[in-house]
């Protein structure tokens, strides 16, 4: 079957893309409002995009042309933290996906612990083994949308946090201690499965 995305409703395009492009890492993004209210929400349109200097990117939808609290906070403060999601925090992560009023602190809502950022004012999730403090460097709103589109957010990583014991002596993450979770389609998620090695040609 062949589909022209311009001839499909946006929900169909969403289902096709999120079902095909899997697994996707999850950015559990914490931000803070100018009034000092922390916010926390997951985004699976996310990845690292460079290491020299280190940058990552994620996108957030604008349902009914309304921006989410995450983007409202980031564009006003210029800061955010990406916390990585593991098996231990899946339920809490899912709880923070609920649409809540801007004045609600999702850390408290999900029973999570705030740790003060070192280079940004945004708190990170203590229960996450890896967190990246970021400063906003670029954003781009997708054009030609039907229902508000999405905003691509690019951040420069200014500080990285890794839990004690997670790395070996050569900066490699020990997967048997990390236990990351990825996003599939619908309500489905995945743990790491069988790992195999394919060496790149010299």
PDB file of C-alpha atoms in Angstrom:
ATOM      1  CA  UNK A   1       0.000   0.000   0.000  1.00  0.00           C
ATOM      2  CA  UNK A   2       1.095   3.534  -0.722  1.00  0.00           C
ATOM      3  CA  UNK A   3      -0.075   6.621   1.138  1.00  0.00           C
ATOM      4  CA  UNK A   4       0.135  10.340   0.411  1.00  0.00           C
ATOM      5  CA  UNK A   5       0.247  11.997   3.861  1.00  0.00           C
ATOM      6  CA  UNK A   6      -1.577  15.012   2.420  1.00  0.00           C
ATOM      7  CA  UNK A   7      -4.582  12.776   1.723  1.00  0.00           C
ATOM      8  CA  UNK A   8      -4.773  11.176   5.169  1.00  0.00           C
ATOM      9  CA  UNK A   9      -6.148  12.504   8.450  1.00  0.00           C
ATOM     10  CA  UNK A  10      -3.379  13.449  10.869  1.00  0.00           C
ATOM     11  CA  UNK A  11      -4.251  10.604  13.256  1.00  0.00           C
ATOM     12  CA  UNK A  12      -3.649   8.055  10.489  1.00  0.00           C
ATOM     13  CA  UNK A  13      -0.279   9.601   9.687  1.00  0.00           C
ATOM     14  CA  UNK A  14       0.592   9.487  13.378  1.00  0.00           C
ATOM     15  CA  UNK A  15      -0.306   5.788  13.657  1.00  0.00           C
ATOM     16  CA  UNK A  16       1.708   4.864  10.580  1.00  0.00           C
ATOM     17  CA  UNK A  17       4.805   6.779  11.687  1.00  0.00           C
ATOM     18  CA  UNK A  18       4.804   5.728  15.328  1.00  0.00           C
ATOM     19  CA  UNK A  19       4.167   2.116  14.368  1.00  0.00           C
ATOM     20  CA  UNK A  20       6.946   2.051  11.764  1.00  0.00           C
ATOM     21  CA  UNK A  21       9.715   4.066  13.423  1.00  0.00           C
ATOM     22  CA  UNK A  22      10.407   1.896  16.455  1.00  0.00           C
ATOM     23  CA  UNK A  23      11.802   1.615  19.010  1.00  0.00           C
ATOM     24  CA  UNK A  24      12.101   5.266  19.993  1.00  0.00           C
ATOM     25  CA  UNK A  25      13.988   6.587  23.026  1.00  0.00           C
ATOM     26  CA  UNK A  26      11.952   8.640  25.474  1.00  0.00           C
ATOM     27  CA  UNK A  27      12.931  12.123  26.573  1.00  0.00           C
ATOM     28  CA  UNK A  28      11.445  12.732  30.008  1.00  0.00           C
ATOM     29  CA  UNK A  29      11.707  16.504  29.877  1.00  0.00           C
ATOM     30  CA  UNK A  30      11.679  18.639  32.985  1.00  0.00           C
ATOM     31  CA  UNK A  31      11.234  22.378  32.726  1.00  0.00           C
ATOM     32  CA  UNK A  32      10.255  25.214  35.027  1.00  0.00           C
ATOM     33  CA  UNK A  33       7.909  28.153  34.585  1.00  0.00           C
ATOM     34  CA  UNK A  34       9.045  31.752  35.149  1.00  0.00           C
ATOM     35  CA  UNK A  35       6.984  31.574  38.346  1.00  0.00           C
ATOM     36  CA  UNK A  36       9.062  28.613  39.551  1.00  0.00           C
ATOM     37  CA  UNK A  37       6.598  25.747  38.997  1.00  0.00           C
ATOM     38  CA  UNK A  38       8.370  22.557  37.810  1.00  0.00           C
ATOM     39  CA  UNK A  39       6.912  20.575  34.905  1.00  0.00           C
ATOM     40  CA  UNK A  40       7.691  17.046  33.750  1.00  0.00           C
ATOM     41  CA  UNK A  41       6.460  15.252  30.603  1.00  0.00           C
ATOM     42  CA  UNK A  42       7.600  12.435  28.260  1.00  0.00           C
ATOM     43  CA  UNK A  43       8.320  12.846  24.522  1.00  0.00           C
ATOM     44  CA  UNK A  44       9.242   9.986  22.179  1.00  0.00           C
ATOM     45  CA  UNK A  45      10.036  12.084  19.104  1.00  0.00           C
ATOM     46  CA  UNK A  46      13.567  12.439  20.455  1.00  0.00           C
ATOM     47  CA  UNK A  47      17.247  11.685  19.885  1.00  0.00           C
ATOM     48  CA  UNK A  48      20.807  12.885  20.340  1.00  0.00           C
ATOM     49  CA  UNK A  49      21.980  14.802  17.256  1.00  0.00           C
ATOM     50  CA  UNK A  50      25.686  15.450  17.818  1.00  0.00           C
ATOM     51  CA  UNK A  51      28.562  15.238  20.270  1.00  0.00           C
ATOM     52  CA  UNK A  52      30.909  18.065  19.235  1.00  0.00           C
ATOM     53  CA  UNK A  53      29.426  20.016  20.914  1.00  0.00           C
ATOM     54  CA  UNK A  54      26.790  17.704  22.401  1.00  0.00           C
ATOM     55  CA  UNK A  55      23.218  18.464  21.317  1.00  0.00           C
ATOM     56  CA  UNK A  56      19.896  16.661  21.468  1.00  0.00           C
ATOM     57  CA  UNK A  57      16.485  17.360  19.965  1.00  0.00           C
ATOM     58  CA  UNK A  58      12.875  16.500  20.650  1.00  0.00           C
ATOM     59  CA  UNK A  59       9.550  17.710  19.335  1.00  0.00           C
ATOM     60  CA  UNK A  60       6.303  18.569  21.050  1.00  0.00           C
ATOM     61  CA  UNK A  61       2.902  18.712  19.371  1.00  0.00           C
ATOM     62  CA  UNK A  62       0.610  21.742  19.425  1.00  0.00           C
ATOM     63  CA  UNK A  63      -2.787  20.068  19.790  1.00  0.00           C
ATOM     64  CA  UNK A  64      -5.577  22.376  18.613  1.00  0.00           C
ATOM     65  CA  UNK A  65      -2.882  25.004  18.038  1.00  0.00           C
ATOM     66  CA  UNK A  66      -2.079  25.119  21.763  1.00  0.00           C
ATOM     67  CA  UNK A  67       1.497  24.711  23.002  1.00  0.00           C
ATOM     68  CA  UNK A  68       2.208  22.312  25.860  1.00  0.00           C
ATOM     69  CA  UNK A  69       3.513  23.581  29.201  1.00  0.00           C
ATOM     70  CA  UNK A  70       6.934  22.127  28.370  1.00  0.00           C
ATOM     71  CA  UNK A  71       7.412  24.357  25.341  1.00  0.00           C
ATOM     72  CA  UNK A  72       5.848  27.383  27.044  1.00  0.00           C
ATOM     73  CA  UNK A  73       8.390  27.020  29.845  1.00  0.00           C
ATOM     74  CA  UNK A  74      11.416  26.372  27.622  1.00  0.00           C
ATOM     75  CA  UNK A  75      10.818  29.308  25.299  1.00  0.00           C
ATOM     76  CA  UNK A  76      10.478  31.627  28.311  1.00  0.00           C
ATOM     77  CA  UNK A  77      13.448  30.332  30.342  1.00  0.00           C
ATOM     78  CA  UNK A  78      15.717  28.846  27.655  1.00  0.00           C
ATOM     79  CA  UNK A  79      16.474  25.802  29.824  1.00  0.00           C
ATOM     80  CA  UNK A  80      15.369  22.201  30.268  1.00  0.00           C
ATOM     81  CA  UNK A  81      16.577  18.791  31.433  1.00  0.00           C
ATOM     82  CA  UNK A  82      16.176  15.477  29.608  1.00  0.00           C
ATOM     83  CA  UNK A  83      15.889  12.542  31.999  1.00  0.00           C
ATOM     84  CA  UNK A  84      16.187   9.036  30.565  1.00  0.00           C
ATOM     85  CA  UNK A  85      13.450   6.478  31.242  1.00  0.00           C
ATOM     86  CA  UNK A  86      14.205   3.037  32.691  1.00  0.00           C
ATOM     87  CA  UNK A  87      12.093   0.053  33.738  1.00  0.00           C
ATOM     88  CA  UNK A  88      11.940   1.307  37.336  1.00  0.00           C
ATOM     89  CA  UNK A  89      10.221   4.587  36.442  1.00  0.00           C
ATOM     90  CA  UNK A  90       7.855   3.613  33.607  1.00  0.00           C
ATOM     91  CA  UNK A  91       4.724   3.969  35.728  1.00  0.00           C
ATOM     92  CA  UNK A  92       5.786   7.368  37.032  1.00  0.00           C
ATOM     93  CA  UNK A  93       6.720   8.485  33.507  1.00  0.00           C
ATOM     94  CA  UNK A  94       3.303   7.435  32.236  1.00  0.00           C
ATOM     95  CA  UNK A  95       1.613   9.362  35.030  1.00  0.00           C
ATOM     96  CA  UNK A  96       3.373  12.559  33.954  1.00  0.00           C
ATOM     97  CA  UNK A  97       1.913  12.150  30.450  1.00  0.00           C
ATOM     98  CA  UNK A  98      -1.461  13.243  31.808  1.00  0.00           C
ATOM     99  CA  UNK A  99      -2.620  16.724  30.808  1.00  0.00           C
ATOM    100  CA  UNK A 100      -2.603  18.831  33.956  1.00  0.00           C
ATOM    101  CA  UNK A 101      -2.962  22.515  34.720  1.00  0.00           C
ATOM    102  CA  UNK A 102       0.241  24.603  34.471  1.00  0.00           C
ATOM    103  CA  UNK A 103       0.274  25.202  38.222  1.00  0.00           C
ATOM    104  CA  UNK A 104       0.534  21.460  38.995  1.00  0.00           C
ATOM    105  CA  UNK A 105       3.990  20.148  39.879  1.00  0.00           C
ATOM    106  CA  UNK A 106       4.311  16.800  38.044  1.00  0.00           C
ATOM    107  CA  UNK A 107       7.205  15.732  40.283  1.00  0.00           C
ATOM    108  CA  UNK A 108       4.836  15.793  43.247  1.00  0.00           C
ATOM    109  CA  UNK A 109       1.971  14.367  41.168  1.00  0.00           C
ATOM    110  CA  UNK A 110       4.032  11.288  40.248  1.00  0.00           C
ATOM    111  CA  UNK A 111       5.797  10.924  43.602  1.00  0.00           C
ATOM    112  CA  UNK A 112       9.231  11.786  42.215  1.00  0.00           C
ATOM    113  CA  UNK A 113      12.216  13.506  43.783  1.00  0.00           C
ATOM    114  CA  UNK A 114      13.556  16.816  42.479  1.00  0.00           C
ATOM    115  CA  UNK A 115      17.317  17.377  42.328  1.00  0.00           C
ATOM    116  CA  UNK A 116      18.501  20.924  41.765  1.00  0.00           C
ATOM    117  CA  UNK A 117      20.216  21.566  38.440  1.00  0.00           C
ATOM    118  CA  UNK A 118      23.854  22.652  38.532  1.00  0.00           C
ATOM    119  CA  UNK A 119      24.074  24.779  35.377  1.00  0.00           C
ATOM    120  CA  UNK A 120      20.356  25.310  34.800  1.00  0.00           C
ATOM    121  CA  UNK A 121      17.572  26.246  37.204  1.00  0.00           C
ATOM    122  CA  UNK A 122      15.457  23.288  36.098  1.00  0.00           C
ATOM    123  CA  UNK A 123      15.253  20.291  38.474  1.00  0.00           C
ATOM    124  CA  UNK A 124      16.097  16.783  37.304  1.00  0.00           C
ATOM    125  CA  UNK A 125      14.526  13.474  38.279  1.00  0.00           C
ATOM    126  CA  UNK A 126      16.509  11.809  41.054  1.00  0.00           C
ATOM    127  CA  UNK A 127      15.060   8.408  40.158  1.00  0.00           C
ATOM    128  CA  UNK A 128      16.438   8.603  36.590  1.00  0.00           C
ATOM    129  CA  UNK A 129      19.996   7.210  36.244  1.00  0.00           C
ATOM    130  CA  UNK A 130      20.910   9.603  33.423  1.00  0.00           C
ATOM    131  CA  UNK A 131      20.016  13.267  33.007  1.00  0.00           C
ATOM    132  CA  UNK A 132      21.177  15.989  30.631  1.00  0.00           C
ATOM    133  CA  UNK A 133      21.016  19.651  31.590  1.00  0.00           C
ATOM    134  CA  UNK A 134      20.317  21.640  28.423  1.00  0.00           C
ATOM    135  CA  UNK A 135      20.147  25.179  27.118  1.00  0.00           C
ATOM    136  CA  UNK A 136      17.828  26.001  24.212  1.00  0.00           C
ATOM    137  CA  UNK A 137      19.705  26.874  21.020  1.00  0.00           C
ATOM    138  CA  UNK A 138      17.136  26.426  18.225  1.00  0.00           C
ATOM    139  CA  UNK A 139      13.462  25.790  17.674  1.00  0.00           C
ATOM    140  CA  UNK A 140      11.422  25.333  14.528  1.00  0.00           C
ATOM    141  CA  UNK A 141       7.657  25.060  14.107  1.00  0.00           C
ATOM    142  CA  UNK A 142       6.643  22.582  11.417  1.00  0.00           C
ATOM    143  CA  UNK A 143       4.725  24.207   8.575  1.00  0.00           C
ATOM    144  CA  UNK A 144       1.708  23.055   6.572  1.00  0.00           C
ATOM    145  CA  UNK A 145       0.001  21.480   9.582  1.00  0.00           C
ATOM    146  CA  UNK A 146      -3.636  20.437  10.012  1.00  0.00           C
ATOM    147  CA  UNK A 147      -4.099  20.649  13.758  1.00  0.00           C
ATOM    148  CA  UNK A 148      -1.360  22.859  15.160  1.00  0.00           C
ATOM    149  CA  UNK A 149       1.702  20.941  14.041  1.00  0.00           C
ATOM    150  CA  UNK A 150       4.739  20.442  16.202  1.00  0.00           C
ATOM    151  CA  UNK A 151       7.769  22.370  17.425  1.00  0.00           C
ATOM    152  CA  UNK A 152      11.264  20.898  17.061  1.00  0.00           C
ATOM    153  CA  UNK A 153      13.425  21.897  20.019  1.00  0.00           C
ATOM    154  CA  UNK A 154      17.224  21.665  19.907  1.00  0.00           C
ATOM    155  CA  UNK A 155      19.223  21.940  23.098  1.00  0.00           C
ATOM    156  CA  UNK A 156      22.913  22.036  23.879  1.00  0.00           C
ATOM    157  CA  UNK A 157      23.915  19.672  26.658  1.00  0.00           C
ATOM    158  CA  UNK A 158      25.816  21.694  29.254  1.00  0.00           C
ATOM    159  CA  UNK A 159      26.066  19.031  31.975  1.00  0.00           C
ATOM    160  CA  UNK A 160      25.582  15.262  32.105  1.00  0.00           C
ATOM    161  CA  UNK A 161      24.591  13.214  35.162  1.00  0.00           C
ATOM    162  CA  UNK A 162      25.197   9.448  35.391  1.00  0.00           C
ATOM    163  CA  UNK A 163      24.371   7.302  38.405  1.00  0.00           C
ATOM    164  CA  UNK A 164      27.282   5.846  40.341  1.00  0.00           C
ATOM    165  CA  UNK A 165      28.233   2.388  39.085  1.00  0.00           C
ATOM    166  CA  UNK A 166      26.499   2.802  35.727  1.00  0.00           C
ATOM    167  CA  UNK A 167      29.725   3.298  33.741  1.00  0.00           C
ATOM    168  CA  UNK A 168      32.824   1.171  33.318  1.00  0.00           C
ATOM    169  CA  UNK A 169      36.333   2.647  33.401  1.00  0.00           C
ATOM    170  CA  UNK A 170      36.138   3.610  29.700  1.00  0.00           C
ATOM    171  CA  UNK A 171      32.929   5.687  29.884  1.00  0.00           C
ATOM    172  CA  UNK A 172      30.831   2.819  28.536  1.00  0.00           C
ATOM    173  CA  UNK A 173      27.350   2.388  29.974  1.00  0.00           C
ATOM    174  CA  UNK A 174      26.769  -1.075  31.440  1.00  0.00           C
ATOM    175  CA  UNK A 175      23.467  -2.122  29.895  1.00  0.00           C
ATOM    176  CA  UNK A 176      22.833  -4.769  32.524  1.00  0.00           C
ATOM    177  CA  UNK A 177      22.596  -1.921  35.043  1.00  0.00           C
ATOM    178  CA  UNK A 178      20.870   0.682  32.856  1.00  0.00           C
ATOM    179  CA  UNK A 179      17.621  -1.103  31.807  1.00  0.00           C
ATOM    180  CA  UNK A 180      16.335   1.556  29.367  1.00  0.00           C
ATOM    181  CA  UNK A 181      12.792   1.552  28.036  1.00  0.00           C
ATOM    182  CA  UNK A 182      11.728   2.570  24.525  1.00  0.00           C
ATOM    183  CA  UNK A 183       8.439   3.646  22.994  1.00  0.00           C
ATOM    184  CA  UNK A 184       6.562   1.587  20.441  1.00  0.00           C
ATOM    185  CA  UNK A 185       3.075   2.359  19.080  1.00  0.00           C
ATOM    186  CA  UNK A 186      -0.104   2.898  21.071  1.00  0.00           C
ATOM    187  CA  UNK A 187       0.310   1.876  24.708  1.00  0.00           C
ATOM    188  CA  UNK A 188       3.243  -0.419  23.959  1.00  0.00           C
ATOM    189  CA  UNK A 189       6.801  -0.076  25.244  1.00  0.00           C
ATOM    190  CA  UNK A 190       9.876  -2.293  24.965  1.00  0.00           C
ATOM    191  CA  UNK A 191      12.844  -3.375  27.067  1.00  0.00           C
ATOM    192  CA  UNK A 192      16.191  -4.223  25.534  1.00  0.00           C
ATOM    193  CA  UNK A 193      15.980  -7.515  23.641  1.00  0.00           C
ATOM    194  CA  UNK A 194      18.667  -9.615  22.022  1.00  0.00           C
ATOM    195  CA  UNK A 195      21.841  -7.607  21.339  1.00  0.00           C
ATOM    196  CA  UNK A 196      24.086  -8.431  18.384  1.00  0.00           C
ATOM    197  CA  UNK A 197      27.238  -6.831  16.972  1.00  0.00           C
ATOM    198  CA  UNK A 198      27.982  -5.730  13.405  1.00  0.00           C
ATOM    199  CA  UNK A 199      31.377  -4.072  13.069  1.00  0.00           C
ATOM    200  CA  UNK A 200      31.668  -1.145  10.683  1.00  0.00           C
ATOM    201  CA  UNK A 201      34.002  -1.587   7.701  1.00  0.00           C
ATOM    202  CA  UNK A 202      37.431  -0.006   7.998  1.00  0.00           C
TER     203      UNK A 202
END
